[in-house]
mmCIF file of C-alpha atoms in Angstrom:
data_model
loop_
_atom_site.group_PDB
_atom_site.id
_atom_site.type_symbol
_atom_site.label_atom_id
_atom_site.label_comp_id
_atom_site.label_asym_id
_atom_site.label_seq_id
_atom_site.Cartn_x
_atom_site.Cartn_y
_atom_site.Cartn_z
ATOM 1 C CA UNK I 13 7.967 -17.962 6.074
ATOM 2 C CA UNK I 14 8.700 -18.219 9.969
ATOM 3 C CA UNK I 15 7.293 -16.294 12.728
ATOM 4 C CA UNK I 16 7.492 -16.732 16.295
ATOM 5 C CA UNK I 17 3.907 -15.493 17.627
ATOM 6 C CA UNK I 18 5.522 -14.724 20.819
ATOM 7 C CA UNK I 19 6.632 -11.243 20.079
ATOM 8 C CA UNK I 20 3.794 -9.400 18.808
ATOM 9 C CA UNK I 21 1.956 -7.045 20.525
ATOM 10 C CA UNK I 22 -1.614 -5.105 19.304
ATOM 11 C CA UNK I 23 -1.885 -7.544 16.102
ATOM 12 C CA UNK I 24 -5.272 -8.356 14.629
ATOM 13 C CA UNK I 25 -6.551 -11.651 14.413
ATOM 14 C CA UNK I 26 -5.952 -13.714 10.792
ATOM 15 C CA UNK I 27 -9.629 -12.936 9.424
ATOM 16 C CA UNK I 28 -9.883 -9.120 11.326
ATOM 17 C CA UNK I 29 -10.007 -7.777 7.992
ATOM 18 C CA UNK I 30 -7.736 -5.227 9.050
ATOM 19 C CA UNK I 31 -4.238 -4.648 7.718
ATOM 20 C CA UNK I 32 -2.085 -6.008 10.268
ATOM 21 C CA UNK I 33 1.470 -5.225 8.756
ATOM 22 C CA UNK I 34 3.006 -3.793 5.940
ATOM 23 C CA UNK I 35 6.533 -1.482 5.841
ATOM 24 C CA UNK I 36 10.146 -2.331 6.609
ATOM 25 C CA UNK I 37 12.368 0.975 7.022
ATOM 26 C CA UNK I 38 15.474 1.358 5.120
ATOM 27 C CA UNK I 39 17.953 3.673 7.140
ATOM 28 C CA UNK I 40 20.425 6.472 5.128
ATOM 29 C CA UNK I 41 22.133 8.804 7.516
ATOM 30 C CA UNK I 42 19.042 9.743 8.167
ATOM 31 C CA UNK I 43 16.163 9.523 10.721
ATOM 32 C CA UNK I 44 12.924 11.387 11.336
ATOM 33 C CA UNK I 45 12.237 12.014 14.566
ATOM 34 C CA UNK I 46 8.685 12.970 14.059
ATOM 35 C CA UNK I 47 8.027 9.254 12.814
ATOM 36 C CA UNK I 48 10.661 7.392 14.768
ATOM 37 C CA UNK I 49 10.726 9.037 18.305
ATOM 38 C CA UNK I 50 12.728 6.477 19.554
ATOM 39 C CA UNK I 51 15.429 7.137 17.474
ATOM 40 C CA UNK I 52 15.775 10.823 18.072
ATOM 41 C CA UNK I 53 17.874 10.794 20.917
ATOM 42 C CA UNK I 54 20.311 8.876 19.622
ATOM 43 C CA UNK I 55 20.281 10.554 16.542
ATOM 44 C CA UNK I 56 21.004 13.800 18.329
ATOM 45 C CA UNK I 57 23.428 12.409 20.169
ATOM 46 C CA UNK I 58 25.397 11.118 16.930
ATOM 47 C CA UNK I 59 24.612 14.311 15.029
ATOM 48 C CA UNK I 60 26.671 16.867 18.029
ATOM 49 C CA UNK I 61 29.236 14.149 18.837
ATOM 50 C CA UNK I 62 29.913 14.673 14.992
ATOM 51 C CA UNK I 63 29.787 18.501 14.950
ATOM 52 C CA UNK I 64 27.082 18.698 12.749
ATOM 53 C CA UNK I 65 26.332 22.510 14.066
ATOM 54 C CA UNK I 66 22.974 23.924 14.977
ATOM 55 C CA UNK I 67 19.547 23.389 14.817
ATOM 56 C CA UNK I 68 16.831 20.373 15.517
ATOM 57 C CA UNK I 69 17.846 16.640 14.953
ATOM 58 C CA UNK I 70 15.063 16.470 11.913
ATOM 59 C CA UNK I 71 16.827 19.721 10.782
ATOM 60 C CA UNK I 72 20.069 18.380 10.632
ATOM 61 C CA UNK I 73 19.265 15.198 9.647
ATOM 62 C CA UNK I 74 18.093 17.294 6.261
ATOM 63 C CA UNK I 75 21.607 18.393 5.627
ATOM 64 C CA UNK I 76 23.248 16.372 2.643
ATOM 65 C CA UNK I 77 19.818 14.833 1.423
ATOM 66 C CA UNK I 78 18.524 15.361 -2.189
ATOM 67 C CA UNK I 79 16.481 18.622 -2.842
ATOM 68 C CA UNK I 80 13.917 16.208 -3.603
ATOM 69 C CA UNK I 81 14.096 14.802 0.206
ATOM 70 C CA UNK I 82 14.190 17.810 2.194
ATOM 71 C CA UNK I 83 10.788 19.551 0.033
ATOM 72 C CA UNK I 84 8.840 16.267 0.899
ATOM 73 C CA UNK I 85 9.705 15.009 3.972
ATOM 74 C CA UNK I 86 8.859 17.707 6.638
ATOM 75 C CA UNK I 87 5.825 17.623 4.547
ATOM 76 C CA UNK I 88 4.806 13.689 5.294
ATOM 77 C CA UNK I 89 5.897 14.198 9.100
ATOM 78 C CA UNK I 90 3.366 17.394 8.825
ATOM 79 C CA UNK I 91 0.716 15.693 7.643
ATOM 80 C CA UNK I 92 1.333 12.478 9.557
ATOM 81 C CA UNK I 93 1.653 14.958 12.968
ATOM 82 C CA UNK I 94 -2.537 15.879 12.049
ATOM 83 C CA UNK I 95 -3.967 12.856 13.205
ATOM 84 C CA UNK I 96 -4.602 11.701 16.833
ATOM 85 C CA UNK I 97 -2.704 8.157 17.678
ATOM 86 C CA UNK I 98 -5.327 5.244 16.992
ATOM 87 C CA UNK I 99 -6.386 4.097 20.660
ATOM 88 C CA UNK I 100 -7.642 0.983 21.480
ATOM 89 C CA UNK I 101 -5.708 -2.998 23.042
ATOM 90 C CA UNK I 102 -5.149 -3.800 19.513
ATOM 91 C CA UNK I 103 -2.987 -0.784 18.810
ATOM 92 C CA UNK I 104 0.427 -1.015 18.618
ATOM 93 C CA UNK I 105 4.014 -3.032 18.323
ATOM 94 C CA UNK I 106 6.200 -3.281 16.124
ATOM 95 C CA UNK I 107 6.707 -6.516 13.930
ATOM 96 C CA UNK I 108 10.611 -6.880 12.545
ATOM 97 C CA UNK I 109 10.915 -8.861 9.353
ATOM 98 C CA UNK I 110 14.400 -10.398 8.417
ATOM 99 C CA UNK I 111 15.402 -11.455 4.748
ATOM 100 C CA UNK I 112 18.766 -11.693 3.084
ATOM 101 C CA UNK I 113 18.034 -9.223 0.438
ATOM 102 C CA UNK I 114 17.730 -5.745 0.260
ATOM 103 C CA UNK I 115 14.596 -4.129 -1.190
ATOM 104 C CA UNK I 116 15.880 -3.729 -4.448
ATOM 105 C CA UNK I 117 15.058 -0.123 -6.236
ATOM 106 C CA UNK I 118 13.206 0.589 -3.314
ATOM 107 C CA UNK I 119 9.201 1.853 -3.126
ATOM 108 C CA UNK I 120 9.229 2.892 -6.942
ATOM 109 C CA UNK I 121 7.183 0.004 -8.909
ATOM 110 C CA UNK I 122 7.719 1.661 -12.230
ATOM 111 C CA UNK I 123 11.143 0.335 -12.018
ATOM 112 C CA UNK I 124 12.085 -2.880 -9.831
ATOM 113 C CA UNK I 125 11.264 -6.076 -10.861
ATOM 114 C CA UNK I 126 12.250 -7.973 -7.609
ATOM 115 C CA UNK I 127 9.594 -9.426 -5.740
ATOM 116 C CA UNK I 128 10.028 -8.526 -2.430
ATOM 117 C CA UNK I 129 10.284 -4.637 -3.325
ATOM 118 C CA UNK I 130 6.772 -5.115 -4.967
ATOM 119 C CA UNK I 131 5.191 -6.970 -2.048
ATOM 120 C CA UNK I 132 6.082 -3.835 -0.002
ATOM 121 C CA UNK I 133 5.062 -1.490 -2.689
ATOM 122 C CA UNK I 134 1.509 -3.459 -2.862
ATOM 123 C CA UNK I 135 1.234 -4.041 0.592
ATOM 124 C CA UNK I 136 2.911 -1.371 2.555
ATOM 125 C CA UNK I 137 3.757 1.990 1.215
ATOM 126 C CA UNK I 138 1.375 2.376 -2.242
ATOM 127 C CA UNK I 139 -1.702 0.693 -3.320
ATOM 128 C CA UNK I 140 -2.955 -0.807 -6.346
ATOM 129 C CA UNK I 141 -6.206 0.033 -7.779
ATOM 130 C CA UNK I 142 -7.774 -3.344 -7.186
ATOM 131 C CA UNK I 143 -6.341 -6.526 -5.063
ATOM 132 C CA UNK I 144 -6.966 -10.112 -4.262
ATOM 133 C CA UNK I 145 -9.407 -10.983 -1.489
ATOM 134 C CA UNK I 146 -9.306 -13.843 0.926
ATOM 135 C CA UNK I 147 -10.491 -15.963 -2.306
ATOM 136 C CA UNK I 148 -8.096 -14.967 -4.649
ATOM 137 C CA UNK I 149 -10.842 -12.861 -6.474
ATOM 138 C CA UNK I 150 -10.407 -9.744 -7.784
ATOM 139 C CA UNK I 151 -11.593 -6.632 -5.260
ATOM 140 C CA UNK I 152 -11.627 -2.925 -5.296
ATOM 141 C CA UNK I 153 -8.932 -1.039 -3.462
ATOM 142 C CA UNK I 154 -7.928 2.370 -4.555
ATOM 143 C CA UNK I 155 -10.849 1.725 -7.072
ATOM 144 C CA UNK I 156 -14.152 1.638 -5.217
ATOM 145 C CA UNK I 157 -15.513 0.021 -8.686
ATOM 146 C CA UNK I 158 -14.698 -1.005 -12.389
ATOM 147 C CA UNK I 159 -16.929 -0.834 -15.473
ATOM 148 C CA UNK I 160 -16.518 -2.072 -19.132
ATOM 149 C CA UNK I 161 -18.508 -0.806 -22.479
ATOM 150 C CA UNK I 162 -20.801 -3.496 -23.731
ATOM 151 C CA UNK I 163 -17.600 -4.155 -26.796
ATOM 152 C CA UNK I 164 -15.223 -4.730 -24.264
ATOM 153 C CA UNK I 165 -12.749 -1.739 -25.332
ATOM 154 C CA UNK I 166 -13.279 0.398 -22.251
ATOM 155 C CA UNK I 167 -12.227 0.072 -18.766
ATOM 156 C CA UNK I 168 -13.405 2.474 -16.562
ATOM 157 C CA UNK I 169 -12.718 2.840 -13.191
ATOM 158 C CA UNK I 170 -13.842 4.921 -10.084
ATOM 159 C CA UNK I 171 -11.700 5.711 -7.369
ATOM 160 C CA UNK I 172 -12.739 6.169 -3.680
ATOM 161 C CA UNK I 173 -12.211 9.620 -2.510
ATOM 162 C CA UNK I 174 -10.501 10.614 0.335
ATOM 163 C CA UNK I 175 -7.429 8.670 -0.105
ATOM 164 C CA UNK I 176 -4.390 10.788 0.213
ATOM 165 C CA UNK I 177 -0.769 10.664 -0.374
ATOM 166 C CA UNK I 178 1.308 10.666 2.742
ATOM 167 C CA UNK I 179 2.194 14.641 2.003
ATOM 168 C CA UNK I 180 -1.480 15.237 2.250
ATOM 169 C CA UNK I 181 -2.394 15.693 -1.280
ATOM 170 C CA UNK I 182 -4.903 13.877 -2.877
ATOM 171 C CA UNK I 183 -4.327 10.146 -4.649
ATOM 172 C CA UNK I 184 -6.552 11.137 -8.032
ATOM 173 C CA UNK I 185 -7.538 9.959 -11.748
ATOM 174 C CA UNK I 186 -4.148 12.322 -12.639
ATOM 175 C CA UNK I 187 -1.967 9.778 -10.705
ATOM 176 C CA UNK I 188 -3.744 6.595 -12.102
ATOM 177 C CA UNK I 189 -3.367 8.338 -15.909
ATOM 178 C CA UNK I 190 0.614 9.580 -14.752
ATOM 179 C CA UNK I 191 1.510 5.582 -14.039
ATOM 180 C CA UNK I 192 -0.235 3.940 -17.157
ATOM 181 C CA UNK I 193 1.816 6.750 -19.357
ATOM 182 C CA UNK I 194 5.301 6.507 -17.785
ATOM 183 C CA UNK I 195 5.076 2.455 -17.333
ATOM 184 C CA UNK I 196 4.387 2.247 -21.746
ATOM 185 C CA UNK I 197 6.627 5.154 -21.799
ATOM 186 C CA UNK I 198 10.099 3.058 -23.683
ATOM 187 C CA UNK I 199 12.524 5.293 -21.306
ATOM 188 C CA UNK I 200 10.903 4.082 -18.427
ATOM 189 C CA UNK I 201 11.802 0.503 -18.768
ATOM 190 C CA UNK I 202 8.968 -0.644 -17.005
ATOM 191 C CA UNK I 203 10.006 -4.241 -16.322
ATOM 192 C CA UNK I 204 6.208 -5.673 -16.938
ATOM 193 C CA UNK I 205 5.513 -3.816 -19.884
ATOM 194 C CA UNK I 206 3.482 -6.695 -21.731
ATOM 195 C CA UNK I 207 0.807 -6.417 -19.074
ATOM 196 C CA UNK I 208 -0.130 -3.566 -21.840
ATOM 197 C CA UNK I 209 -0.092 -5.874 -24.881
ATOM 198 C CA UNK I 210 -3.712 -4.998 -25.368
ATOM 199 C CA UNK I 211 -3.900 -1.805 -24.115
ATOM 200 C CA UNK I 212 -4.045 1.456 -26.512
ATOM 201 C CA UNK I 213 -0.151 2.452 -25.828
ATOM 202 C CA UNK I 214 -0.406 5.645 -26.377
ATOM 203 C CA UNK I 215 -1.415 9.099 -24.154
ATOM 204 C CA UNK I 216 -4.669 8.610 -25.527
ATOM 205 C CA UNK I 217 -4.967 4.944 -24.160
ATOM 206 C CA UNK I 218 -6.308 6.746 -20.853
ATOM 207 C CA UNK I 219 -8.908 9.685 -20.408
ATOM 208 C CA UNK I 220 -9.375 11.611 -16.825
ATOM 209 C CA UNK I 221 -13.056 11.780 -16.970
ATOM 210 C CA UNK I 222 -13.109 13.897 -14.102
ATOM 211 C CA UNK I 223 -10.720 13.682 -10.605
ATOM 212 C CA UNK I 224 -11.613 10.301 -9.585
ATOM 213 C CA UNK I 225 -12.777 8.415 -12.928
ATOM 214 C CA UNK I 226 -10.068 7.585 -14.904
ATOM 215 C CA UNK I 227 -10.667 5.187 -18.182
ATOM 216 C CA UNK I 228 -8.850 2.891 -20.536
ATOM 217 C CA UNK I 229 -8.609 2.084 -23.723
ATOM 218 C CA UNK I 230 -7.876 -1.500 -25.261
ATOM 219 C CA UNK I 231 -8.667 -4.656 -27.021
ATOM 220 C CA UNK I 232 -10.706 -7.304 -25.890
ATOM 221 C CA UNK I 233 -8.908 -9.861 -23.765
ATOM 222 C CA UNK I 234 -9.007 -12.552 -21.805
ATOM 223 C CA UNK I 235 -7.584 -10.357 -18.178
ATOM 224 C CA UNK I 236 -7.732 -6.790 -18.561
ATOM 225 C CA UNK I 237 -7.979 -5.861 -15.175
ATOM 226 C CA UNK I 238 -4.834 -8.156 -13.960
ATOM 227 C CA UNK I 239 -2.523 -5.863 -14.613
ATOM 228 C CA UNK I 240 -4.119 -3.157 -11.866
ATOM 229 C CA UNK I 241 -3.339 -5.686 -9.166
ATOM 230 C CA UNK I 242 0.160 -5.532 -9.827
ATOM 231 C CA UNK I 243 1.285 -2.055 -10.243
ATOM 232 C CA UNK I 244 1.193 0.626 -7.624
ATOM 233 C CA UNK I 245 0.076 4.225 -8.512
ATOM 234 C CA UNK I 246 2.786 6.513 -8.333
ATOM 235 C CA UNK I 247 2.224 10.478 -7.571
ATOM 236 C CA UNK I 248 2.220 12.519 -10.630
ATOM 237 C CA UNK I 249 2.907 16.129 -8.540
ATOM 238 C CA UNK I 250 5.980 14.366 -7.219
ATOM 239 C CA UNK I 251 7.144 12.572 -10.255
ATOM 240 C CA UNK I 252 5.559 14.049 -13.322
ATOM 241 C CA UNK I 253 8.332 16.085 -14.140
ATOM 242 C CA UNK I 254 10.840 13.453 -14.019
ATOM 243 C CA UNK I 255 12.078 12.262 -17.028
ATOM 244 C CA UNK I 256 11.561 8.462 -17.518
ATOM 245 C CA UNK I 257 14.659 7.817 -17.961
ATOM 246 C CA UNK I 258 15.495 9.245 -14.875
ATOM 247 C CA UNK I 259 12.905 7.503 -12.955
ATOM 248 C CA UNK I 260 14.935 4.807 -11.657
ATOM 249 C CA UNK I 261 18.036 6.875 -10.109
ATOM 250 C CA UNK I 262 15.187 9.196 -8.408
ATOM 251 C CA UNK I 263 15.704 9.555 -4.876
ATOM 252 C CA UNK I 264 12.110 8.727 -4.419
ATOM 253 C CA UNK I 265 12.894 5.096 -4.540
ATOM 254 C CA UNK I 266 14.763 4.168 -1.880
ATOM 255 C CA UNK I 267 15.720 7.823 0.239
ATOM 256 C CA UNK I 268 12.262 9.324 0.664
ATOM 257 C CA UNK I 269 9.339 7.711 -0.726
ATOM 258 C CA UNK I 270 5.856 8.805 -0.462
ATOM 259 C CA UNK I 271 3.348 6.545 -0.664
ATOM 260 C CA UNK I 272 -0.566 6.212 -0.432
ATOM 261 C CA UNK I 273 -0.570 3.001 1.585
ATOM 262 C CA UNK I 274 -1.102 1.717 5.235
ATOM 263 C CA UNK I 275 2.323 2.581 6.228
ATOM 264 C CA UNK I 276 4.370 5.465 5.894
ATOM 265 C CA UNK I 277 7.744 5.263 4.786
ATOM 266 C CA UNK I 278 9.963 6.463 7.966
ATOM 267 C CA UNK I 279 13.921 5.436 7.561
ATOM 268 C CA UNK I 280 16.491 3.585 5.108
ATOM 269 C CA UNK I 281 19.187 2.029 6.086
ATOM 270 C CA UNK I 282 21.284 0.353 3.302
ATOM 271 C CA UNK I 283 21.898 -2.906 3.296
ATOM 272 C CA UNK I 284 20.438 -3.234 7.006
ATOM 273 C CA UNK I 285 17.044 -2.085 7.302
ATOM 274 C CA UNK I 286 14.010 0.159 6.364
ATOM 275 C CA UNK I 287 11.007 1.143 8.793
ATOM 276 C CA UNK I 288 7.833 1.869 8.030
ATOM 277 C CA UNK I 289 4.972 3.803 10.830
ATOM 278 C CA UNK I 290 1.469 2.911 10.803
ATOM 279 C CA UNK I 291 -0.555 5.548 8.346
ATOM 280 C CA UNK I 292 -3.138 7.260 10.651
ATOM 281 C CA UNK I 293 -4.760 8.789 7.864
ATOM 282 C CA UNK I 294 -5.569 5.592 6.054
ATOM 283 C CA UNK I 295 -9.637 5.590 5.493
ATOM 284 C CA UNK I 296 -11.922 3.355 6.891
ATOM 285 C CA UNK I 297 -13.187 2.590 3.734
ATOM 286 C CA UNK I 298 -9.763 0.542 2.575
ATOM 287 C CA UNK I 299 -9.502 -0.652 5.827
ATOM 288 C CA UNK I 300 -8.664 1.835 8.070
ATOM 289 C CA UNK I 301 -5.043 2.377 10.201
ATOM 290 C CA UNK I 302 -3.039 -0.577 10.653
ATOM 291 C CA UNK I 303 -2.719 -1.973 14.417
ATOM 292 C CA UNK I 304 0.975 -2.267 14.027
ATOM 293 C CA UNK I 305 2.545 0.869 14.451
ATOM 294 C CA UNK I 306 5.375 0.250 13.341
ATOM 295 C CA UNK I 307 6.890 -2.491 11.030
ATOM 296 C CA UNK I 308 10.571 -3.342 9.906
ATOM 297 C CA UNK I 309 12.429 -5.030 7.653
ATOM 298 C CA UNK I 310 16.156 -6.287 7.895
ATOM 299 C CA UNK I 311 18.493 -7.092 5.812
ATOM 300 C CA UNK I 312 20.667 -9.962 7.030
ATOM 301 C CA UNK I 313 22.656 -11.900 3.905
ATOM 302 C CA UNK I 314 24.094 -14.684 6.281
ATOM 303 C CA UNK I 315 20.851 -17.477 6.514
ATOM 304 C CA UNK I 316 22.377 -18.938 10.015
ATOM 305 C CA UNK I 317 22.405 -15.454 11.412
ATOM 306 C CA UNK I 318 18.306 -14.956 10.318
ATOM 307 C CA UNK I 319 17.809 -18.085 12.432
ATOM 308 C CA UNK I 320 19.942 -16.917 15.408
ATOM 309 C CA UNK I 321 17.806 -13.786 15.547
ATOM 310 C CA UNK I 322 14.586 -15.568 14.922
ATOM 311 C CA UNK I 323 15.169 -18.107 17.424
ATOM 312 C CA UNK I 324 16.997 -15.306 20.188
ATOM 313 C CA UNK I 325 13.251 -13.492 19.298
ATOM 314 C CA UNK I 326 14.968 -10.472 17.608
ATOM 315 C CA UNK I 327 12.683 -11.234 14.621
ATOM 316 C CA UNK I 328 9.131 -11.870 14.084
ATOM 317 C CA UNK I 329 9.282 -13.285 10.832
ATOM 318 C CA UNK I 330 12.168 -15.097 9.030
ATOM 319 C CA UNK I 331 11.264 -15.187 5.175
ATOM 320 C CA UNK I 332 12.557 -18.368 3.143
ATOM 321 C CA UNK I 333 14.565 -20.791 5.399
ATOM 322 C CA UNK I 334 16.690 -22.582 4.469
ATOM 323 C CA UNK I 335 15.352 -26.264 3.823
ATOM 324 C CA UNK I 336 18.182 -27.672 5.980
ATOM 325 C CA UNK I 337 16.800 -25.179 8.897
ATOM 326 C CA UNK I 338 13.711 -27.019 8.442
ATOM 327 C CA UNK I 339 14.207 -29.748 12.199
ATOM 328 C CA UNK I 340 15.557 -27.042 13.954
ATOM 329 C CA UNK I 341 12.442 -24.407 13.404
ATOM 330 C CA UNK I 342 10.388 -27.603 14.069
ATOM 331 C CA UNK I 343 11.984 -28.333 17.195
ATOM 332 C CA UNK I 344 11.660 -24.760 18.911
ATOM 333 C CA UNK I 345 9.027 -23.534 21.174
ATOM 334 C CA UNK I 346 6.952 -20.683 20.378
ATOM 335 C CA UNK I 347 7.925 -20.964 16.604
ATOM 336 C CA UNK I 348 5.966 -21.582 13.553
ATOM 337 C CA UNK I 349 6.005 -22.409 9.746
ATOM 338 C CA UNK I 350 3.414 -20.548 7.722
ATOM 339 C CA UNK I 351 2.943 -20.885 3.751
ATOM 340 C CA UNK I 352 1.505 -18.602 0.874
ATOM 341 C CA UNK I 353 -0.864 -19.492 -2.198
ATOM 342 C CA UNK I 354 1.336 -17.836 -4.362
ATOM 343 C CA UNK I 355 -0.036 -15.839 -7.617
ATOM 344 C CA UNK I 356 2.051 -14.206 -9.968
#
């Protein structure tokens, strides 16, 4: 990865402890003005220049979308609209990420299988119930904490409270029990499905103790708890009555997502971008709303044009040069390689 430092604004230092970044925006034809203001105008402009009749931008910008879309979106930019704009140097900017890929199947990580849609799931829009730390050691996230029975054949965990989906409903032990059942669920075609080798496979492989204890069922093996750093939890009163077979043509991959994470999903743009707004609702206790405000990720196939716009500073970050790109990165000011430890 490439970034040139020079552009950010309100970022936290490496070790802050704070999540710095974490949503691209994807745009379809349409925007939400309540999440991207500066985009309104325009919007508005485009909407009457194309006679698209009465009422607000964000109403209009409705028109055409999936059922599914137009029940749950005035809802996120409802709940979003609650909460006072963090305040404080750090706050604020916007980091732009280029790649030459879209994000395949978008925020839905019972489906896609391609890596950088599940970074963004991970790290921007949803959360897993544990993650890596600084050390590469397991640590909870959605979970506050993670038990086992003295045989080995129960995995329980606890989830912190006050964690809500970006609609305002609460992330609970029905969502963590809705994901484990849909990914062994056949239809779904859950793309890691032998992270459940030795898991019961079954609805009774998982018991809702009460809202926020959920607990497994399995054999004893060498990394149970792998797996829960690898797939997001997915909202059960959004999805639940889906079909699995129908999860992966669901709008709520890539049209109108609604996550759990740092950063609420704001706009789509096929093949060219998606946007993501800082979540101001995210709790202290999982670190709190991001600095960024706003983060977004394009989608440029042509390599020589992602160094162009990395070296013209119309990116931040330029993921996977091209080795033969490697002098000329080298060789310009205010630009700098950065690597990964990278754990599948």
């Amino acid at each position: 990865m490439t970034i040139s430092p020079s552009r950010f604004s309100g970022l936290p230092a490496p070790d802050s402890g704070r999540v710095p970044m974490t949503k691209p925006s994807s745009f379809l034809p349409v925007a939400r003005p309540s999440l991207l203001r500066s985009a309104a105008g325009f919007l508005a402009l485009s909407l009457a220049a194309a006679g698209c009749g009465d009422g607000t931008p964000g109403e209009r910008a409705l028109r055409g979308m999936p059922a599914f879309c137009q029940e749950v979106m005035p809802a996120v930019d409802a709940w979003v609209a609650g909460f006072e704009t963090p305040v404080g140097e750090r706050y604020g900017g916007t980091a732009v990420v280029g790649s030459i890929g879209e994000i395949a199947d978008g925020m839905n990580g019972l489906v896609s299988s391609d890596y950088t849609a599940n970074q963004h799931q991970l790290f921007v829009n949803l959360m897993t119930l544990i993650r890596l730390d600084a050390g590469y050691e397991l640590e909870p996230y959605l979970a506050e904490s993670w038990s086992f029975n003295e045989a080995g054949t129960e995995l329980t965990f606890r989830l912190n409270e006050g964690i809500h989906w970006h609609d305002g409903t609460p992330t609970t032990a029905r969502d963590v029990a809705f994901t484990y059942r849909r990914a062994i669920d056949p239809a779904t075609a859950f793309p890691n499905s032998a992270f459940w080798t030795n898991y019961v496979r079954s609805d009774d492989g998982v018991e809702i103790l009460d809202d926020y204890t959920v607990r497994f069922h399995l054999q004893p093996h060498a990394e149970p708890l792998d797996p829960w750093r690898s797939t997001p939890i997915l909202p059960e009163h959004l999805l639940g009555d889906v079909p699995p077979s129908e999860l992966r043509q669901h709008p709520y991959g890539t049209r109108c997502p609604v996550g759990n994470g740092p950063f609420v999903f704001a706009e789509h743009r096929q093949d060219e971008s998606w946007t993501f707004i800082r979540n101001p609702g995210f709790p202290d206790v999982v670190g709190g709303p991001p600095f960024l405000e706003r983060y977004v990720y394009r989608v440029i196939p042509e390599q020589t044009t992602l160094l162009t716009e990395l070296l013209t500073e119309n990116l931040d970050y330029y993921v996977a040069p091209a080795p033969d790109q490697a002098p000329q990165i080298q060789a310009a000011s205010g630009v700098e390689f950065r690597d990964f430890v990278f754990r599948n």
